[in-house]
PDB file of C-alpha atoms in Angstrom:
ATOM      1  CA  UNK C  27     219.223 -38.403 -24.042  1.00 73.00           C
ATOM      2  CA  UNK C  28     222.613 -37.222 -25.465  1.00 74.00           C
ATOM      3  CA  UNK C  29     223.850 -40.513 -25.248  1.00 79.00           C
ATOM      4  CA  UNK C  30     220.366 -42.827 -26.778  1.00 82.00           C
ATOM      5  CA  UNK C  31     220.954 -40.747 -29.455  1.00 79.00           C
ATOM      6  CA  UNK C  32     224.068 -42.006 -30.022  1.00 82.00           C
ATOM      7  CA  UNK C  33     222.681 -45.030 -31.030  1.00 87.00           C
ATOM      8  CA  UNK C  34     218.991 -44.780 -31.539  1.00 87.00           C
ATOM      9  CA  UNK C  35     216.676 -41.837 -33.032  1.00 82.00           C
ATOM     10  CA  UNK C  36     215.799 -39.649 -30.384  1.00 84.00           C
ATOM     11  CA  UNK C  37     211.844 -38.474 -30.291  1.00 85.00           C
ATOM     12  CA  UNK C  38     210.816 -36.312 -27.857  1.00 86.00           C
ATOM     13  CA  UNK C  39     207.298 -37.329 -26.287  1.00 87.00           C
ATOM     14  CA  UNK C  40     205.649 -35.360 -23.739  1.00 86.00           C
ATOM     15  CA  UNK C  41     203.415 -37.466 -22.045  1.00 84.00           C
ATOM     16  CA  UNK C  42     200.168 -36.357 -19.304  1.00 80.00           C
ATOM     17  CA  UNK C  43     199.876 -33.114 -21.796  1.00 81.00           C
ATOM     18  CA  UNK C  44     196.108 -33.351 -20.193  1.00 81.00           C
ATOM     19  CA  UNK C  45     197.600 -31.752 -16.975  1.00 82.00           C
ATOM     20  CA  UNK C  46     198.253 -28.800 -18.845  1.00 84.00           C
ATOM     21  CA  UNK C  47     196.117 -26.429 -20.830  1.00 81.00           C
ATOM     22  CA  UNK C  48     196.132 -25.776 -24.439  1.00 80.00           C
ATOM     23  CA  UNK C  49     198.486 -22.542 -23.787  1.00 87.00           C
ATOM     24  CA  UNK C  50     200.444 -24.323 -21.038  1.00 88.00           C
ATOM     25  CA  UNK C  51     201.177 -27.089 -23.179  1.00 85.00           C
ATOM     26  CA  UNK C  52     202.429 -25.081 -26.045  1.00 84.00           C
ATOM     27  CA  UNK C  53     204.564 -22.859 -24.007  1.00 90.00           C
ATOM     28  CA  UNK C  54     205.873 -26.015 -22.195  1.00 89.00           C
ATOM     29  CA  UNK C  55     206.234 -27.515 -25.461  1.00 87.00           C
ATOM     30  CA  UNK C  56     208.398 -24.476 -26.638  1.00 87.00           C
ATOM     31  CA  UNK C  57     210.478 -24.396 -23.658  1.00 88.00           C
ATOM     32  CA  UNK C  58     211.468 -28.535 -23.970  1.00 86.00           C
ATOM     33  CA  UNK C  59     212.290 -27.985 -27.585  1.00 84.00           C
ATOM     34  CA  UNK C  60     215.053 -24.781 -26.346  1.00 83.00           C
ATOM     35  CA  UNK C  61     216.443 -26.896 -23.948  1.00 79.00           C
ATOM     36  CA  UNK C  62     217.286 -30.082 -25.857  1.00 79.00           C
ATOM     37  CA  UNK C  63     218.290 -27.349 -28.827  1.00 77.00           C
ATOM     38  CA  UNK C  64     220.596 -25.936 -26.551  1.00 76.00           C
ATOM     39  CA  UNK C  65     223.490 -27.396 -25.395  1.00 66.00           C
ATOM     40  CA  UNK C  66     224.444 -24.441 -23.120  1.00 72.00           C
ATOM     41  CA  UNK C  67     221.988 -25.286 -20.229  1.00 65.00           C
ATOM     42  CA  UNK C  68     222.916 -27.276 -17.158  1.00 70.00           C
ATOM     43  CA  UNK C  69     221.952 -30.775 -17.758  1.00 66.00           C
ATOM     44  CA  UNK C  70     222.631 -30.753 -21.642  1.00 67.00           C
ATOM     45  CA  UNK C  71     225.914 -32.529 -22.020  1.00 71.00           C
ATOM     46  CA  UNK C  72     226.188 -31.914 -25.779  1.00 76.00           C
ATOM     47  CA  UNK C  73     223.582 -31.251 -28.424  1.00 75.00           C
ATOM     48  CA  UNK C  74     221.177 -34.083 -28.867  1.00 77.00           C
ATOM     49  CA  UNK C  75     220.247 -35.336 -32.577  1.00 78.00           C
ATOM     50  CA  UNK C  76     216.370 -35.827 -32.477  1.00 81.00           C
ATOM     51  CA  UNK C  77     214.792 -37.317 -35.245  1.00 80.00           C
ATOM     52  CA  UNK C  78     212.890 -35.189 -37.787  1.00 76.00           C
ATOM     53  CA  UNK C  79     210.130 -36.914 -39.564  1.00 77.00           C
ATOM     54  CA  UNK C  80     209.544 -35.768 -43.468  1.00 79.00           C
ATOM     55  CA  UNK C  81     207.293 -32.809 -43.609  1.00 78.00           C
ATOM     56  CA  UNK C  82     204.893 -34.737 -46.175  1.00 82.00           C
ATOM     57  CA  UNK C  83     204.633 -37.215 -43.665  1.00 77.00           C
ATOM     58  CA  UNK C  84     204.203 -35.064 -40.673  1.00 73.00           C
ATOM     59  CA  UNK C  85     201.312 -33.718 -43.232  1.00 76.00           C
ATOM     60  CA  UNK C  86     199.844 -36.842 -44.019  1.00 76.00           C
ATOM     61  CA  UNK C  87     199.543 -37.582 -40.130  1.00 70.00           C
ATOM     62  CA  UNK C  88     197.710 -34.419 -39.661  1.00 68.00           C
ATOM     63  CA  UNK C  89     200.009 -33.040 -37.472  1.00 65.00           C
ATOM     64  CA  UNK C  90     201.215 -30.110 -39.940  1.00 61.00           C
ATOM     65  CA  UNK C  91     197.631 -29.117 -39.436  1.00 53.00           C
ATOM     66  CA  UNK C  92     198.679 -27.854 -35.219  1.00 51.00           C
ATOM     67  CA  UNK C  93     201.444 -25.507 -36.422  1.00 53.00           C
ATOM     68  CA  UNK C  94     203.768 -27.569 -34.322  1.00 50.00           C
ATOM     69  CA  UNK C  95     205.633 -29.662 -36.641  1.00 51.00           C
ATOM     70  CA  UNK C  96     208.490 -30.281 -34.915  1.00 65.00           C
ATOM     71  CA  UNK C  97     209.068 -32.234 -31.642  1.00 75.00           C
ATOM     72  CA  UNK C  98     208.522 -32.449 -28.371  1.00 85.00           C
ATOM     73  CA  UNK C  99     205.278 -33.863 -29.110  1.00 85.00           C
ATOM     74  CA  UNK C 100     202.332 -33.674 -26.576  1.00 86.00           C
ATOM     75  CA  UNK C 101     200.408 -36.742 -25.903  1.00 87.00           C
ATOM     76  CA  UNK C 102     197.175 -37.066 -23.861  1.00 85.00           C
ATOM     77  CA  UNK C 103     196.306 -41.310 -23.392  1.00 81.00           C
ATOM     78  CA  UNK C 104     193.611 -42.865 -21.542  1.00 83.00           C
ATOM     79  CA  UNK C 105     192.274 -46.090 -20.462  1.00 84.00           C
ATOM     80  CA  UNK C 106     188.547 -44.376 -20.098  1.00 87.00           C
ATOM     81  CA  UNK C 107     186.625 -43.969 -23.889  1.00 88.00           C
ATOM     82  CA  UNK C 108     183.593 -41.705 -24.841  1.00 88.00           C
ATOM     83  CA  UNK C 109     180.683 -44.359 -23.663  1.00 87.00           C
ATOM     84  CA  UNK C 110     178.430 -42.505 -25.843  1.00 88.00           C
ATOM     85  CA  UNK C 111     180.518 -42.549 -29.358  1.00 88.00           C
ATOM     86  CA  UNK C 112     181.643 -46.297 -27.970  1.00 86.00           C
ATOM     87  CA  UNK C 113     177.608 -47.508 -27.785  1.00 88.00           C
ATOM     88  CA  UNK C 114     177.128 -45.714 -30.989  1.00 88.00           C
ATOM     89  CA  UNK C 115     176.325 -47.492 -34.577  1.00 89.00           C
ATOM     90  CA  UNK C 116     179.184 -47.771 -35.576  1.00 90.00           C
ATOM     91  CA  UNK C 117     181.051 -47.719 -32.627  1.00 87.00           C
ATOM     92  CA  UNK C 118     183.939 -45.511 -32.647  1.00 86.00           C
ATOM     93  CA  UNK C 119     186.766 -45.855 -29.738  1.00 88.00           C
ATOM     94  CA  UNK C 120     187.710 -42.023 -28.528  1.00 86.00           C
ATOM     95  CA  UNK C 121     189.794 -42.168 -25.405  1.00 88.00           C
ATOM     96  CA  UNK C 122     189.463 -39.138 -23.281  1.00 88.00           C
ATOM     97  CA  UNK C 123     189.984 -38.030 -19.719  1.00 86.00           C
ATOM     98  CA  UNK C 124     186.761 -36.260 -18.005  1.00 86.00           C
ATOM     99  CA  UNK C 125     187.635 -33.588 -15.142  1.00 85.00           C
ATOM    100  CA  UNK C 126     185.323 -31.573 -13.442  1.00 85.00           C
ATOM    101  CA  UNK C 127     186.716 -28.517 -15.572  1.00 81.00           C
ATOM    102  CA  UNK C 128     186.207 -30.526 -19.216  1.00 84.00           C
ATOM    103  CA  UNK C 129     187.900 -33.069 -21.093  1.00 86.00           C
ATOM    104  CA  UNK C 130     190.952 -34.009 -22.924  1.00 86.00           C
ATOM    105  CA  UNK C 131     190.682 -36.299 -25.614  1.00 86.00           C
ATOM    106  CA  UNK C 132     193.200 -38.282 -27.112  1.00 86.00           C
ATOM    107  CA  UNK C 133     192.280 -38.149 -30.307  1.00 86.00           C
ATOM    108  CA  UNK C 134     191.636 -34.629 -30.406  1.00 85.00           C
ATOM    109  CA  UNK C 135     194.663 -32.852 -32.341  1.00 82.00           C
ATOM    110  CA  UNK C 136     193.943 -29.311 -30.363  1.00 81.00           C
ATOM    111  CA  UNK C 137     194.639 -31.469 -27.166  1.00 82.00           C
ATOM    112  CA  UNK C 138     197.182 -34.132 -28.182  1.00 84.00           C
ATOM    113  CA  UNK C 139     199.689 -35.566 -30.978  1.00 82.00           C
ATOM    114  CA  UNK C 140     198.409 -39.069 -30.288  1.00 82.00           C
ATOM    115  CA  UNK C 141     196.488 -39.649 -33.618  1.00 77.00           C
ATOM    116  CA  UNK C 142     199.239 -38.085 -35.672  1.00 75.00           C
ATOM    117  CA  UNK C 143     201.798 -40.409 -33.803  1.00 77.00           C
ATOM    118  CA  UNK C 144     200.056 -42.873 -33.872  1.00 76.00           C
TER     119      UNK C 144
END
């Protein structure tokens, strides 16, 4: 990553954040954002200069609204949408992943930075 973001903005994504849970994910989230901040841990060549996106616009995208303004950010993307809310009038498309614990939705900003990303 060091050297992408010698030549590109770097922004950390954290994809399959639905294999996680809520607590997981943040603590995971935490612990990516240490490492690329610090360029004393094996595998870190140098510090790596990740883009920062404008707090008003970070606020605009809802994301502000997590408490996690900063990135990695966690996504959670599906192929599979909410039949129910899909059928609805109006339809509305709401990807989500169903396990036999619950579901993670996409669109859900207590589950994923999709929306906000997006």
């Amino acid at each position: 990553m060091y050297d992408v973001g010698l030549h590109v903005p770097v922004v950390p994504v954290v994809t399959k954040a639905d294999t996680m849970t809520i607590r997981e994910a943040a603590t995971y989230r935490h612990d990516v954002a240490n490492r690329i901040a610090n360029p004393m841990l094996p595998g870190i060549r140098d510090k790596i200069d990740i883009f920062h996106f404008e707090r008003d616009t970070l606020a605009r995208a809802g994301i502000m609204d997590t408490g996690n303004p900063t990135p990695p950010f966690l996504v959670v993307a599906s192929n599979e949408v909410n039949e129910e809310l899909n059928t609805a009038d109006p339809p509305l498309f709401w990807p989500e992943r169903r396990y036999p614990w619950g579901v993670a939705e996409a669109f859900n900003k207590d589950h994923s930075d999709l929306l906000g990303l997006r």
